[in-house]
Coordinates of C-alpha atoms and ligand atoms in Angstrom, one line a residue:
M1342 CA -19.9 67.7 -10.8
K1343 CA -18.2 68.4 -7.5
I1344 CA -14.6 69.5 -7.2
V1345 CA -12.3 68.6 -4.3
I1346 CA -8.9 70.3 -4.1
L1347 CA -6.1 68.5 -2.5
L1348 CA -3.4 70.8 -1.3
G1349 CA -0.1 69.7 0.3
A1350 CA 3.6 69.8 -0.1
P1351 CA 5.4 67.6 -2.7
G1352 CA 5.4 64.1 -1.2
S1353 CA 2.7 64.8 1.4
G1354 CA 0.7 61.9 0.0
K1355 CA -1.9 63.7 -2.2
G1356 CA -1.7 61.1 -5.0
T1357 CA -1.6 58.1 -2.6
V1358 CA -4.7 59.3 -0.6
A1359 CA -6.6 60.1 -3.8
G1360 CA -5.8 56.6 -5.1
Q1361 CA -7.1 55.0 -1.9
L1362 CA -10.3 57.1 -2.0
T1363 CA -11.0 56.4 -5.7
T1364 CA -10.6 52.6 -5.2
A1365 CA -13.3 52.7 -2.6
D1366 CA -15.8 55.0 -4.4
A1367 CA -16.6 54.8 -8.1
A1368 CA -18.0 58.4 -8.2
L1369 CA -14.6 59.8 -7.3
R1370 CA -12.1 60.5 -10.1
H1371 CA -8.4 61.4 -9.3
V1372 CA -6.8 64.0 -11.6
S1373 CA -3.1 64.7 -11.0
S1374 CA -1.7 67.6 -12.9
G1375 CA 1.7 66.1 -12.5
D1376 CA 0.5 62.8 -14.1
L1377 CA -1.1 64.8 -17.0
L1378 CA 2.1 66.6 -17.6
R1379 CA 4.3 63.5 -17.3
D1380 CA 2.1 61.8 -19.8
A1381 CA 2.4 64.7 -22.2
V1382 CA 6.2 64.6 -21.8
R1383 CA 6.2 60.8 -22.5
R1384 CA 4.1 61.3 -25.6
G1385 CA 6.3 64.1 -26.8
T1386 CA 3.4 66.5 -27.4
P1387 CA 4.2 70.2 -27.9
A1388 CA 2.9 70.9 -24.4
G1389 CA 5.0 68.1 -23.0
K1390 CA 8.2 69.3 -24.8
E1391 CA 7.7 72.7 -23.3
A1392 CA 6.9 71.4 -19.8
D1393 CA 9.8 68.9 -19.6
G1394 CA 12.6 71.4 -18.7
Y1395 CA 10.5 73.1 -16.0
M1396 CA 9.6 69.8 -14.4
K1397 CA 13.2 68.6 -14.4
A1398 CA 14.2 71.8 -12.6
G1399 CA 11.4 71.5 -10.1
K1400 CA 9.8 74.8 -11.3
L1401 CA 6.1 75.3 -12.2
V1402 CA 5.3 74.9 -15.9
P1403 CA 3.7 78.0 -17.4
D1404 CA 0.1 78.4 -16.2
T1405 CA -1.4 78.4 -19.6
I1406 CA -0.1 74.8 -20.4
I1407 CA -1.6 73.1 -17.4
A1408 CA -4.8 75.3 -17.3
Q1409 CA -5.7 74.2 -20.8
M1410 CA -5.2 70.6 -19.9
I1411 CA -7.5 70.9 -16.9
A1412 CA -10.1 73.0 -18.9
D1413 CA -10.2 70.3 -21.6
L1414 CA -10.6 67.5 -19.0
I1415 CA -13.3 69.2 -17.0
G1416 CA -15.1 70.3 -20.2
G1417 CA -15.2 66.7 -21.3
I1418 CA -16.9 65.3 -18.2
Q1419 CA -20.5 64.3 -19.0
D1420 CA -21.5 62.6 -15.8
S1421 CA -22.9 65.2 -13.4
N1422 CA -22.4 62.8 -10.4
T1423 CA -18.6 62.9 -10.8
V1424 CA -16.5 64.1 -7.9
L1425 CA -13.1 65.3 -9.1
L1426 CA -10.2 65.0 -6.8
L1427 CA -7.8 67.7 -8.1
D1428 CA -4.3 66.9 -7.0
G1429 CA -1.6 69.5 -8.0
F1430 CA -3.9 72.0 -9.5
P1431 CA -4.3 74.9 -8.7
R1432 CA -0.7 75.5 -7.8
N1433 CA -0.7 79.3 -7.4
V1434 CA -3.3 82.1 -7.0
A1435 CA -3.5 82.8 -10.8
Q1436 CA -4.4 79.1 -11.4
A1437 CA -7.0 79.2 -8.7
E1438 CA -8.6 82.2 -10.4
T1439 CA -8.5 80.4 -13.7
L1440 CA -10.1 77.3 -12.1
D1441 CA -13.0 79.5 -10.9
G1442 CA -13.5 80.7 -14.5
I1443 CA -13.4 77.1 -15.9
L1444 CA -15.9 75.9 -13.2
K1445 CA -18.3 78.8 -13.9
K1446 CA -18.5 77.8 -17.6
V1447 CA -19.7 74.2 -16.6
N1448 CA -21.9 75.4 -13.7
S1449 CA -19.7 73.7 -11.1
E1450 CA -18.2 74.7 -7.8
I1451 CA -15.4 73.7 -5.4
S1452 CA -17.0 71.6 -2.7
S1453 CA -14.0 71.0 -0.4
V1454 CA -10.4 72.1 -0.1
V1455 CA -8.2 69.8 1.9
L1456 CA -4.7 70.5 3.1
L1457 CA -2.5 67.5 4.0
E1458 CA -0.1 68.4 6.7
V1459 CA 3.2 66.5 7.0
P1460 CA 6.4 67.6 8.6
D1461 CA 9.4 68.4 6.3
A1462 CA 11.5 65.5 7.7
V1463 CA 8.8 63.0 6.7
I1464 CA 8.4 64.6 3.3
V1465 CA 12.1 64.1 2.5
E1466 CA 11.9 60.4 3.6
R1467 CA 8.7 59.8 1.6
I1468 CA 10.2 61.3 -1.6
A1469 CA 13.5 59.5 -1.3
G1470 CA 11.8 56.1 -1.2
R1471 CA 9.1 56.8 -3.8
R1472 CA 8.8 54.5 -6.8
S1473 CA 6.2 54.5 -9.5
C1474 CA 5.0 52.4 -12.3
P1475 CA 5.4 54.1 -15.7
K1476 CA 3.0 51.7 -17.3
C1477 CA -0.1 52.0 -15.0
G1478 CA 0.8 54.9 -12.7
A1479 CA 0.6 52.9 -9.4
G1480 CA 2.7 54.4 -6.6
Y1481 CA 4.9 52.7 -4.0
H1482 CA 7.4 53.4 -1.3
V1483 CA 10.4 51.1 -0.7
K1484 CA 9.8 51.1 3.1
F1485 CA 6.2 52.3 3.7
L1486 CA 4.3 50.8 0.7
P1487 CA 6.6 48.2 -0.9
P1488 CA 5.5 46.1 -3.8
K1489 CA 5.3 42.3 -3.3
Q1490 CA 8.3 41.8 -5.5
E1491 CA 11.0 44.3 -5.3
G1492 CA 11.1 46.7 -8.3
I1493 CA 7.9 45.2 -9.9
C1494 CA 4.4 46.7 -10.0
D1495 CA 1.8 44.5 -8.2
A1496 CA -0.9 45.8 -10.5
C1497 CA 0.6 45.3 -14.0
G1498 CA 4.0 43.7 -13.6
G1499 CA 5.7 46.9 -14.9
E1500 CA 9.3 47.8 -13.8
L1501 CA 9.2 50.5 -11.1
V1502 CA 11.2 53.7 -11.6
T1503 CA 12.3 56.7 -9.5
R1504 CA 10.8 59.9 -10.8
K1505 CA 13.3 62.2 -12.6
D1506 CA 12.4 65.1 -10.4
D1507 CA 12.9 63.1 -7.1
N1508 CA 16.6 63.9 -6.8
P1509 CA 17.6 66.0 -3.7
E1510 CA 18.4 69.3 -5.6
T1511 CA 15.1 69.3 -7.5
V1512 CA 13.1 68.3 -4.4
Q1513 CA 14.5 71.3 -2.6
N1514 CA 13.4 73.5 -5.5
R1515 CA 9.9 71.9 -5.4
L1516 CA 9.6 72.6 -1.7
D1517 CA 10.7 76.2 -2.1
V1518 CA 8.2 76.7 -5.0
Y1519 CA 5.5 75.1 -2.8
R1520 CA 6.2 77.5 0.1
E1521 CA 6.4 80.6 -2.1
Q1522 CA 3.6 79.9 -4.7
T1523 CA 1.3 77.2 -3.5
F1524 CA 1.0 77.6 0.2
P1525 CA -0.6 81.1 -0.3
L1526 CA -3.6 79.2 -1.6
V1527 CA -4.4 78.4 2.1
E1528 CA -5.1 82.1 2.6
F1529 CA -6.8 82.4 -0.8
Y1530 CA -9.4 79.6 0.1
G1531 CA -9.6 80.8 3.8
S1532 CA -12.3 79.1 5.9
R1533 CA -13.0 76.5 3.2
V1534 CA -9.6 74.8 3.9
K1535 CA -9.9 71.7 6.0
K1536 CA -6.5 70.8 7.6
V1537 CA -5.8 67.0 7.8
D1538 CA -3.0 65.3 9.6
G1539 CA -1.1 63.4 6.8
L1540 CA 0.8 61.1 9.2
G1541 CA -0.1 57.5 9.8
Q1542 CA -1.2 54.6 7.7
V1543 CA -2.5 55.5 4.2
E1544 CA -5.9 54.0 5.1
E1545 CA -6.1 56.2 8.2
V1546 CA -5.1 59.4 6.3
A1547 CA -7.7 58.6 3.6
A1548 CA -10.4 58.1 6.2
R1549 CA -9.6 61.5 7.8
V1550 CA -9.8 63.1 4.4
K1551 CA -13.1 61.4 3.6
K1552 CA -14.5 62.6 6.9
V1553 CA -14.0 66.3 6.0
L1554 CA -15.3 66.1 2.4
D1555 CA -18.6 68.1 1.8
Ligands
AP5_2144 P1 3.4 66.7 -9.0 O1 3.4 65.4 -9.7 O2 2.1 67.4 -8.7 O3 4.3 66.6 -7.8 P2 4.2 67.2 -6.3 O4 3.2 68.2 -5.9 O5 5.6 67.6 -6.1 O6 3.6 66.0 -5.5 P3 4.1 64.6 -5.5 O7 3.6 63.8 -6.6 O8 5.6 64.7 -5.4 O9 3.6 64.1 -4.1 P4 2.2 63.6 -3.5 O10 1.7 64.5 -2.5 O11 1.3 63.2 -4.6 O12 2.8 62.3 -2.7 P5 2.7 60.8 -3.0 O13 1.2 60.3 -2.8 O14 3.3 60.4 -4.3 O15 4.2 67.8 -9.9 C1 5.5 67.5 -10.5 C2 5.9 68.7 -11.3 O16 4.9 68.9 -12.4 C3 6.0 70.0 -10.6 O17 7.2 70.2 -10.0 C4 5.8 71.0 -11.8 O18 7.0 71.2 -12.5 C5 4.7 70.3 -12.6 N1 3.4 70.7 -12.3 C6 2.4 69.9 -11.8 N2 1.3 70.6 -11.6 C7 1.5 71.8 -12.0 C8 0.7 73.0 -12.0 N3 -0.6 73.0 -11.6 N4 1.3 74.1 -12.5 C9 2.5 74.2 -12.9 N5 3.4 73.1 -12.9 C10 2.8 71.9 -12.4 O19 3.5 60.2 -1.8 C11 4.9 60.3 -1.8 C12 5.5 59.0 -1.2 O20 5.1 58.8 0.1 C13 5.1 57.7 -2.0 O21 6.2 56.9 -2.1 C14 4.0 57.1 -1.1 O22 4.0 55.7 -1.3 C15 4.5 57.5 0.3 N6 3.3 57.8 1.2 C16 2.2 58.5 0.9 N7 1.4 58.5 1.9 C17 2.0 57.8 2.9 C18 1.7 57.5 4.3 N8 0.5 57.9 4.8 N9 2.6 56.8 5.0 C19 3.8 56.4 4.4 N10 4.1 56.7 3.2 C20 3.3 57.4 2.4

């Protein structure tokens, strides 16, 4: 198994790029820690109940909750050809150290670390227009990636929603948390980090990411 870490600010396009890459390559698997947590919240699991308040406030949920989910997921992967695109985990240095421990147990390593670079003004516009499908998880943007029919998911016909944490106040908190806790991972991973321009058409950004993957 290979592990690719996708770093980038909230709204930089990590999930969108991962979705584009997995559509084109069956060996790639997209794992979004945010999606795992939102699913737990929806199902009302004990972890989801604990995570809900942190997510609404734009704070990181306790490391142990998300680390356990990632450990279970990685431990359950049987196919050694799988390439995991980890989007949203690790989110701080403690989680990065935990990930190293998880990977050691399954004899795997991080093959690439990609940092998507997008200016703040673009981030704000991307998050303001984001819509997602709660049924199948597909992501859209009212201006940049609109569905064929307004408010309806192209893939499954579900009704598109705005994420609860995409309001201006929570977004500001998420950006602050990113700068304080997640950005230091760029130093942690050092020369392994490949910086990729996150501006342009989704297909262009995905092609740039693909080019830097080891
Ligand atoms: P999470 O779900 O991980 O949110 P995030 O990091 O804030 O990232 P986003 O999902 O907002 O952005 P993205 O980069 O995937 O952008 P997207 O592709 O959607 O985390 C949410 C919360 O969960 C956290 O606040 C925290 O509470 C908790 N959490 C998660 N992981 C955790 C962890 N490890 N530890 C502790 N807590 C954790 O794109 C955004 C928009 O832009 C979309 O509308 C898209 O269509 C559009 N777009 C994308 N690319 C382009 C492009 N090239 N051109 C035009 N538009 C584009």
